[in-house]
Amino acid sequence: MSTHLLSPLALVGMLACGADAAAQNSARVDLNGSIDAGTCSVAAVSKTIPAVGANVFPQVAGNTGSAPASYTDFEIALTGCSGVTGATFQMGAVADASTQANVFRNKATNGAPFTGYWIKEGTGRCTAGATVAPGASITRNFTTATYQLYLCAQYVKIAGGLVTMGPLSTNFTVTITYR
């Protein structure tokens, strides 16, 4: 009987030839993102403002003035708020202004001349609330599931002529940015 001894070098060479080496590769995964503020639901607002006579406005072309009988409260109501710590309400755009920068212009076809709308902050505060100019922003903090931005509208005469009969209407988009 004969015995054959393999040298260790030969043994390693035979194993290396008979074994398949697996190929390897690697890949890096990078994930990036952010957490945005939550949101709320909001509904459109539509209000009819009481009619007033042209005689309630200043009867001097260069004067301005409001019609107290037209004071009308309204609100922008946010509901279903989740993950919100506040919001900024942008009230229309500068293009919504009349010739008087703090008055929303009358957009009615054949509308009453020299008229527009004052929008003011606060319910029942058309006489004392801060006037909101077209394009202005109002920022509020809140953490509740609902929030109401209370506002008031009223007719106003702008300088330049006398008010005569005719319709008044305006519309503007309120852009709400949540935090």
XYZ file of N, CA and C in Angstrom:
537
model
N 0.835 -1.139 0.000
C 0.000 0.000 0.000
C 0.890 1.213 0.000
N 0.557 2.101 -0.791
C 1.402 3.275 -0.856
C 0.635 4.475 -0.339
N 1.325 5.321 0.269
C 0.718 6.511 0.846
C 1.296 7.716 0.126
N 0.432 8.559 -0.301
C 0.873 9.804 -0.949
C 0.567 10.972 -0.020
N 1.507 11.726 0.204
C 1.317 12.914 1.030
C 1.326 14.141 0.128
N 0.392 14.969 0.354
C 0.324 16.216 -0.415
C 0.964 17.334 0.397
N 1.692 18.080 -0.305
C 2.293 19.214 0.397
C 1.194 20.228 0.729
N 1.377 20.971 1.789
C 0.359 21.955 2.150
C 0.119 22.957 1.038
N 1.129 23.291 0.283
C 0.973 24.238 -0.808
C 0.105 23.661 -1.907
N 0.290 22.397 -2.216
C -0.523 21.745 -3.228
C -1.958 21.650 -2.774
N -2.171 21.381 -1.506
C -3.522 21.262 -0.965
C -4.254 22.599 -1.073
N -3.590 23.681 -0.753
C -4.215 25.006 -0.844
C -4.524 25.324 -2.291
N -3.644 24.999 -3.196
C -3.872 25.247 -4.611
C -5.053 24.479 -5.133
N -5.221 23.221 -4.702
C -6.352 22.416 -5.157
C -7.665 22.974 -4.614
N -7.669 23.416 -3.366
C -8.889 23.964 -2.771
C -9.284 25.278 -3.450
N -8.285 26.057 -3.770
C -8.565 27.338 -4.407
C -9.145 27.154 -5.789
N -8.692 26.140 -6.508
C -9.199 25.909 -7.851
C -10.595 25.330 -7.828
N -10.901 24.540 -6.839
C -12.195 23.872 -6.812
C -13.287 24.700 -6.185
N -12.989 25.708 -5.414
C -14.013 26.484 -4.723
C -14.304 27.758 -5.504
N -15.604 28.024 -5.718
C -15.993 29.258 -6.403
C -15.973 30.398 -5.392
N -15.349 31.461 -5.753
C -15.350 32.641 -4.900
C -16.558 33.495 -5.270
N -17.347 33.943 -4.263
C -18.517 34.786 -4.516
C -18.074 36.227 -4.712
N -18.675 36.904 -5.693
C -18.375 38.311 -5.929
C -19.169 39.142 -4.941
N -18.627 40.222 -4.495
C -19.313 41.085 -3.547
C -19.295 42.518 -4.039
N -20.311 43.237 -3.628
C -20.409 44.652 -3.900
C -21.168 45.261 -2.742
N -21.164 46.547 -2.558
C -21.936 47.175 -1.494
C -22.611 48.428 -2.040
N -23.655 48.817 -1.380
C -24.384 50.024 -1.771
C -24.699 50.814 -0.515
N -24.633 52.113 -0.602
C -24.950 52.986 0.514
C -26.369 53.507 0.319
N -27.114 53.563 1.373
C -28.478 54.090 1.326
C -28.503 55.389 2.126
N -28.924 56.476 1.498
C -29.116 57.762 2.164
C -30.591 58.106 2.067
N -31.217 58.394 3.195
C -32.621 58.797 3.226
C -32.694 60.208 3.791
N -33.402 61.080 3.115
C -33.547 62.460 3.553
C -35.016 62.840 3.496
N -35.436 63.738 4.345
C -36.824 64.184 4.325
C -37.041 65.265 5.353
N -38.291 65.568 5.603
C -38.633 66.556 6.613
C -40.046 66.281 7.087
N -40.382 66.852 8.207
C -41.735 66.769 8.736
C -42.358 68.144 8.536
N -43.400 68.200 7.748
C -44.103 69.453 7.512
C -45.139 69.668 8.605
N -45.560 70.894 8.727
C -46.640 71.198 9.656
C -47.887 70.446 9.220
N -48.741 70.181 10.158
C -50.010 69.549 9.829
C -50.888 70.526 9.058
N -52.115 70.175 8.888
C -53.047 71.045 8.177
C -54.377 71.074 8.903
N -55.246 71.897 8.408
C -56.616 72.008 8.897
C -57.537 72.005 7.683
N -58.802 71.812 7.927
C -59.808 71.993 6.878
C -60.346 73.416 7.010
N -60.681 74.005 5.881
C -61.221 75.363 5.893
C -62.297 75.462 4.820
N -63.345 76.195 5.123
C -64.449 76.351 4.172
C -64.469 77.777 3.629
N -65.025 77.926 2.455
C -65.185 79.253 1.846
C -66.165 80.086 2.673
N -66.049 81.378 2.584
C -66.925 82.309 3.297
C -67.736 83.081 2.268
N -69.037 83.166 2.496
C -69.907 83.955 1.632
C -70.894 84.707 2.523
N -70.867 86.008 2.469
C -71.741 86.840 3.300
C -72.440 87.876 2.435
N -73.671 88.177 2.782
C -74.398 89.282 2.159
C -74.378 90.439 3.149
N -73.928 91.571 2.692
C -73.811 92.753 3.549
C -75.060 93.606 3.330
N -75.626 94.140 4.408
C -76.866 94.908 4.266
C -76.722 96.108 3.323
N -77.795 96.401 2.623
C -77.829 97.573 1.737
C -77.894 98.845 2.582
N -77.261 99.879 2.077
C -77.334 101.201 2.720
C -77.599 102.234 1.625
N -78.065 103.389 2.021
C -78.300 104.468 1.059
C -77.008 105.209 0.738
N -76.916 105.744 -0.467
C -75.738 106.512 -0.877
C -75.536 107.727 0.019
N -76.621 108.205 0.632
C -76.549 109.405 1.468
C -75.834 109.186 2.805
N -75.520 107.945 3.183
C -74.827 107.717 4.463
C -73.325 107.969 4.349
N -72.845 108.133 3.145
C -71.416 108.381 2.926
C -71.156 109.882 2.871
N -69.932 110.314 3.140
C -69.606 111.744 3.036
C -69.989 112.283 1.657
N -70.562 113.471 1.643
C -71.030 114.079 0.401
C -70.019 115.074 -0.167
N -68.765 114.872 0.165
C -67.666 115.678 -0.366
C -66.744 114.719 -1.094
N -66.442 115.018 -2.342
C -65.690 114.089 -3.194
C -64.354 113.661 -2.595
N -63.656 114.554 -1.932
C -62.329 114.237 -1.408
C -62.330 113.513 -0.077
N -63.486 113.365 0.546
C -63.554 112.723 1.864
C -63.749 111.214 1.745
N -63.345 110.531 2.798
C -63.574 109.085 2.901
C -64.454 108.833 4.111
N -65.043 107.676 4.187
C -65.862 107.334 5.344
C -66.533 105.997 5.166
N -66.930 105.417 6.288
C -67.562 104.097 6.250
C -69.052 104.211 6.507
N -69.733 103.109 6.298
C -71.174 103.034 6.541
C -71.403 102.078 7.708
N -71.544 102.604 8.940
C -71.695 101.741 10.111
C -72.830 100.722 9.992
N -73.890 101.059 9.274
C -75.009 100.121 9.139
C -74.633 98.878 8.336
N -73.491 98.909 7.674
C -73.090 97.753 6.864
C -72.181 96.782 7.617
N -71.827 97.085 8.859
C -70.922 96.215 9.622
C -71.435 94.780 9.593
N -70.595 93.879 9.170
C -70.968 92.463 9.098
C -69.802 91.609 9.583
N -70.063 90.838 10.642
C -69.049 89.923 11.165
C -68.965 88.675 10.297
N -67.764 88.132 10.183
C -67.580 86.824 9.559
C -66.317 86.210 10.127
N -66.106 84.964 9.849
C -64.918 84.289 10.365
C -64.374 83.308 9.345
N -63.091 83.096 9.435
C -62.446 82.024 8.682
C -62.237 80.917 9.701
N -62.978 79.831 9.551
C -62.987 78.753 10.539
C -62.119 77.591 10.083
N -61.158 77.246 10.918
C -60.312 76.084 10.676
C -60.805 74.951 11.558
N -60.939 73.773 10.991
C -61.378 72.602 11.746
C -60.468 71.422 11.426
N -60.519 70.412 12.285
C -59.745 69.195 12.041
C -58.248 69.435 12.019
N -57.788 70.429 12.774
C -56.348 70.738 12.779
C -55.583 69.644 13.521
N -54.505 69.224 12.934
C -53.657 68.201 13.538
C -52.205 68.547 13.251
N -51.384 68.544 14.290
C -49.971 68.847 14.113
C -49.707 70.294 13.762
N -50.591 71.196 14.200
C -50.484 72.614 13.860
C -50.213 73.408 15.137
N -49.281 74.342 15.078
C -49.006 75.217 16.220
C -49.399 76.662 15.937
N -49.936 76.906 14.758
C -50.372 78.239 14.385
C -50.483 78.352 12.880
N -50.867 79.546 12.432
C -51.037 79.761 10.992
C -50.859 81.235 10.666
N -50.484 81.476 9.428
C -50.435 82.830 8.886
C -51.465 82.907 7.770
N -52.337 83.895 7.855
C -53.406 84.107 6.887
C -53.007 85.293 6.012
N -52.742 85.048 4.736
C -52.459 86.162 3.820
C -53.774 86.558 3.178
N -54.170 87.798 3.405
C -55.488 88.288 3.028
C -55.482 88.880 1.620
N -55.652 88.016 0.639
C -55.686 88.473 -0.740
C -54.320 88.920 -1.210
N -54.327 89.832 -2.172
C -53.087 90.350 -2.749
C -53.216 91.858 -2.901
N -52.107 92.519 -3.077
C -52.109 93.972 -3.269
C -53.009 94.352 -4.447
N -53.100 93.473 -5.441
C -53.950 93.744 -6.614
C -55.434 93.823 -6.260
N -55.821 93.350 -5.065
C -57.218 93.426 -4.629
C -57.568 94.798 -4.057
N -56.604 95.676 -3.935
C -56.828 96.992 -3.329
C -57.465 97.958 -4.318
N -58.190 98.908 -3.747
C -58.731 100.013 -4.550
C -57.628 101.062 -4.678
N -57.995 102.271 -5.038
C -57.011 103.356 -5.093
C -56.557 103.751 -3.691
N -57.283 103.308 -2.696
C -56.901 103.503 -1.293
C -56.339 102.164 -0.818
N -55.069 102.113 -0.450
C -54.339 100.861 -0.219
C -54.939 99.937 0.838
N -55.674 100.467 1.809
C -56.219 99.604 2.858
C -57.685 99.231 2.615
N -58.149 99.395 1.393
C -59.537 99.087 1.035
C -59.550 98.031 -0.069
N -60.357 96.987 0.146
C -60.564 95.989 -0.911
C -61.506 96.610 -1.939
N -61.126 96.548 -3.197
C -61.881 97.259 -4.236
C -63.224 96.593 -4.532
N -64.142 97.418 -5.000
C -65.447 96.950 -5.450
C -65.253 96.335 -6.831
N -65.510 95.038 -6.950
C -65.312 94.333 -8.219
C -66.619 94.097 -8.969
N -67.714 94.678 -8.479
C -69.014 94.477 -9.121
C -69.037 95.142 -10.493
N -69.699 94.480 -11.441
C -69.914 95.072 -12.759
C -70.853 96.262 -12.583
N -70.480 97.400 -13.133
C -71.268 98.633 -12.976
C -71.516 98.941 -11.502
N -70.498 98.721 -10.686
C -70.619 98.896 -9.239
C -70.765 100.340 -8.815
N -71.239 100.508 -7.591
C -71.353 101.843 -7.011
C -69.971 102.489 -7.030
N -69.860 103.675 -7.617
C -68.534 104.303 -7.747
C -67.978 104.763 -6.400
N -66.647 104.774 -6.319
C -65.912 105.271 -5.157
C -66.235 104.492 -3.886
N -66.457 103.198 -4.053
C -66.770 102.345 -2.901
C -65.833 101.143 -2.862
N -65.753 100.561 -1.710
C -64.976 99.342 -1.500
C -65.333 98.765 -0.144
N -64.477 97.890 0.351
C -64.716 97.231 1.635
C -63.516 97.406 2.549
N -63.809 97.764 3.789
C -62.802 97.656 4.826
C -62.979 96.291 5.452
N -61.885 95.602 5.665
C -61.887 94.358 6.436
C -61.115 94.674 7.707
N -61.702 94.331 8.838
C -61.056 94.609 10.122
C -61.017 93.344 10.967
N -60.049 93.316 11.867
C -59.907 92.174 12.766
C -60.910 92.263 13.904
N -61.410 91.114 14.334
C -62.246 91.023 15.517
C -63.719 91.056 15.226
N -64.455 90.248 15.980
C -65.900 90.223 15.832
C -66.510 91.450 16.514
N -67.473 92.073 15.864
C -68.138 93.233 16.438
C -67.214 94.426 16.618
N -66.074 94.417 15.929
C -65.084 95.470 16.150
C -64.856 96.300 14.895
N -65.828 96.405 14.044
C -65.620 97.197 12.831
C -65.291 98.637 13.163
N -65.690 99.104 14.328
C -65.376 100.483 14.694
C -63.992 100.610 15.313
N -63.448 99.533 15.891
C -62.179 99.651 16.615
C -61.110 98.653 16.169
N -61.467 97.640 15.434
C -60.486 96.626 15.039
C -59.461 97.167 14.067
N -58.308 96.516 14.033
C -57.249 96.915 13.098
C -57.688 96.624 11.666
N -57.483 97.587 10.781
C -57.824 97.411 9.370
C -56.818 96.474 8.719
N -57.325 95.544 7.923
C -56.493 94.569 7.216
C -56.391 95.015 5.763
N -55.216 95.364 5.334
C -55.006 95.810 3.952
C -54.913 94.610 3.016
N -55.342 94.756 1.775
C -55.170 93.677 0.799
C -53.696 93.265 0.702
N -53.455 91.964 0.800
C -52.094 91.434 0.744
C -51.428 91.316 2.097
N -52.054 91.858 3.145
C -51.469 91.798 4.488
C -51.587 90.392 5.065
N -50.734 90.111 6.036
C -50.754 88.810 6.709
C -51.141 88.985 8.167
N -51.886 88.017 8.666
C -52.264 87.955 10.074
C -51.722 86.629 10.591
N -50.910 86.666 11.646
C -50.323 85.445 12.201
C -50.931 85.172 13.567
N -51.342 83.937 13.770
C -51.933 83.518 15.037
C -51.297 82.202 15.486
N -51.140 82.061 16.811
C -50.660 80.813 17.401
C -51.843 80.081 18.012
N -51.900 78.781 17.808
C -52.929 77.943 18.431
C -52.484 76.493 18.323
N -52.979 75.672 19.234
C -52.657 74.239 19.194
C -53.917 73.391 19.295
N -55.054 74.014 19.152
C -56.330 73.311 19.260
C -56.740 72.715 17.914
N -57.728 71.843 17.946
C -58.206 71.200 16.715
C -59.060 72.140 15.868
N -59.509 73.251 16.465
C -60.289 74.244 15.718
C -59.743 75.640 16.034
N -59.939 76.547 15.094
C -59.541 77.937 15.319
C -60.411 78.817 14.430
N -60.824 79.965 14.970
C -61.607 80.928 14.202
C -60.854 82.256 14.151
N -60.636 82.743 12.936
C -60.094 84.088 12.746
C -61.301 84.996 12.539
N -61.599 85.805 13.553
C -62.770 86.670 13.510
C -62.446 87.964 12.768
N -63.325 88.301 11.840
C -63.155 89.492 11.014
C -64.486 90.224 10.883
N -64.429 91.410 10.340
C -65.613 92.225 10.119
C -65.431 92.970 8.802
N -66.494 93.125 8.065
C -66.448 93.867 6.798
C -67.436 95.028 6.873
N -67.137 96.075 6.140
C -68.061 97.208 6.040
C -67.784 97.958 4.749
N -68.812 98.602 4.232
C -68.643 99.439 3.049
C -67.847 100.684 3.433
N -67.090 101.182 2.467
C -66.337 102.403 2.701
C -66.325 103.237 1.420
N -66.351 104.547 1.591
C -66.216 105.477 0.463
C -64.747 105.841 0.355
N -64.237 105.790 -0.865
C -62.863 106.226 -1.107
C -62.893 107.617 -1.731
N -61.811 108.335 -1.584
C -61.730 109.703 -2.104
C -61.750 109.706 -3.628
N -62.261 110.778 -4.189
C -62.222 110.937 -5.640
C -63.550 111.274 -6.266
N -64.633 111.097 -5.566
C -65.943 111.379 -6.134
C -67.036 111.071 -5.134
N -68.263 111.125 -5.615
C -69.416 110.866 -4.758
C -69.959 109.468 -5.012
N -70.483 108.867 -3.956
C -71.093 107.542 -4.057
C -72.496 107.703 -4.616
N -72.817 106.895 -5.614
C -74.182 106.806 -6.129
C -74.584 105.339 -6.072
N -75.838 105.085 -6.417
C -76.334 103.711 -6.288
C -75.593 102.736 -7.206
N -75.625 101.475 -6.799
C -74.993 100.420 -7.578
C -74.569 99.276 -6.669
N -74.258 98.152 -7.252
C -73.878 96.992 -6.440
C -72.443 97.104 -5.908
N -72.185 96.370 -4.860
C -70.832 96.211 -4.321
C -70.559 94.725 -4.164
N -69.389 94.313 -4.550
C -68.946 92.942 -4.272
C -67.428 92.914 -4.366
N -66.871 92.012 -3.651
C -65.437 91.773 -3.749
C -65.194 90.309 -3.468
N -64.042 89.851 -3.844
C -63.611 88.499 -3.500
C -62.096 88.512 -3.465
N -61.555 87.656 -2.645
C -60.103 87.533 -2.554
C -59.788 86.169 -1.965
N -58.606 85.711 -2.224
C -58.163 84.411 -1.729
C -57.355 84.613 -0.458
N -57.689 83.846 0.565
C -56.904 83.839 1.793
C -55.991 82.622 1.715
N -54.693 82.863 1.692
C -53.714 81.777 1.656
C -53.268 81.512 3.084
N -53.443 80.265 3.526
C -53.135 79.906 4.908
C -51.883 79.036 4.920
N -50.890 79.478 5.667
C -49.649 78.719 5.829
C -49.589 78.244 7.275
N -49.487 76.939 7.451
C -49.502 76.346 8.792
C -48.095 76.181 9.344
N -48.003 76.238 10.665
C -46.749 75.938 11.360
C -46.975 74.741 12.253
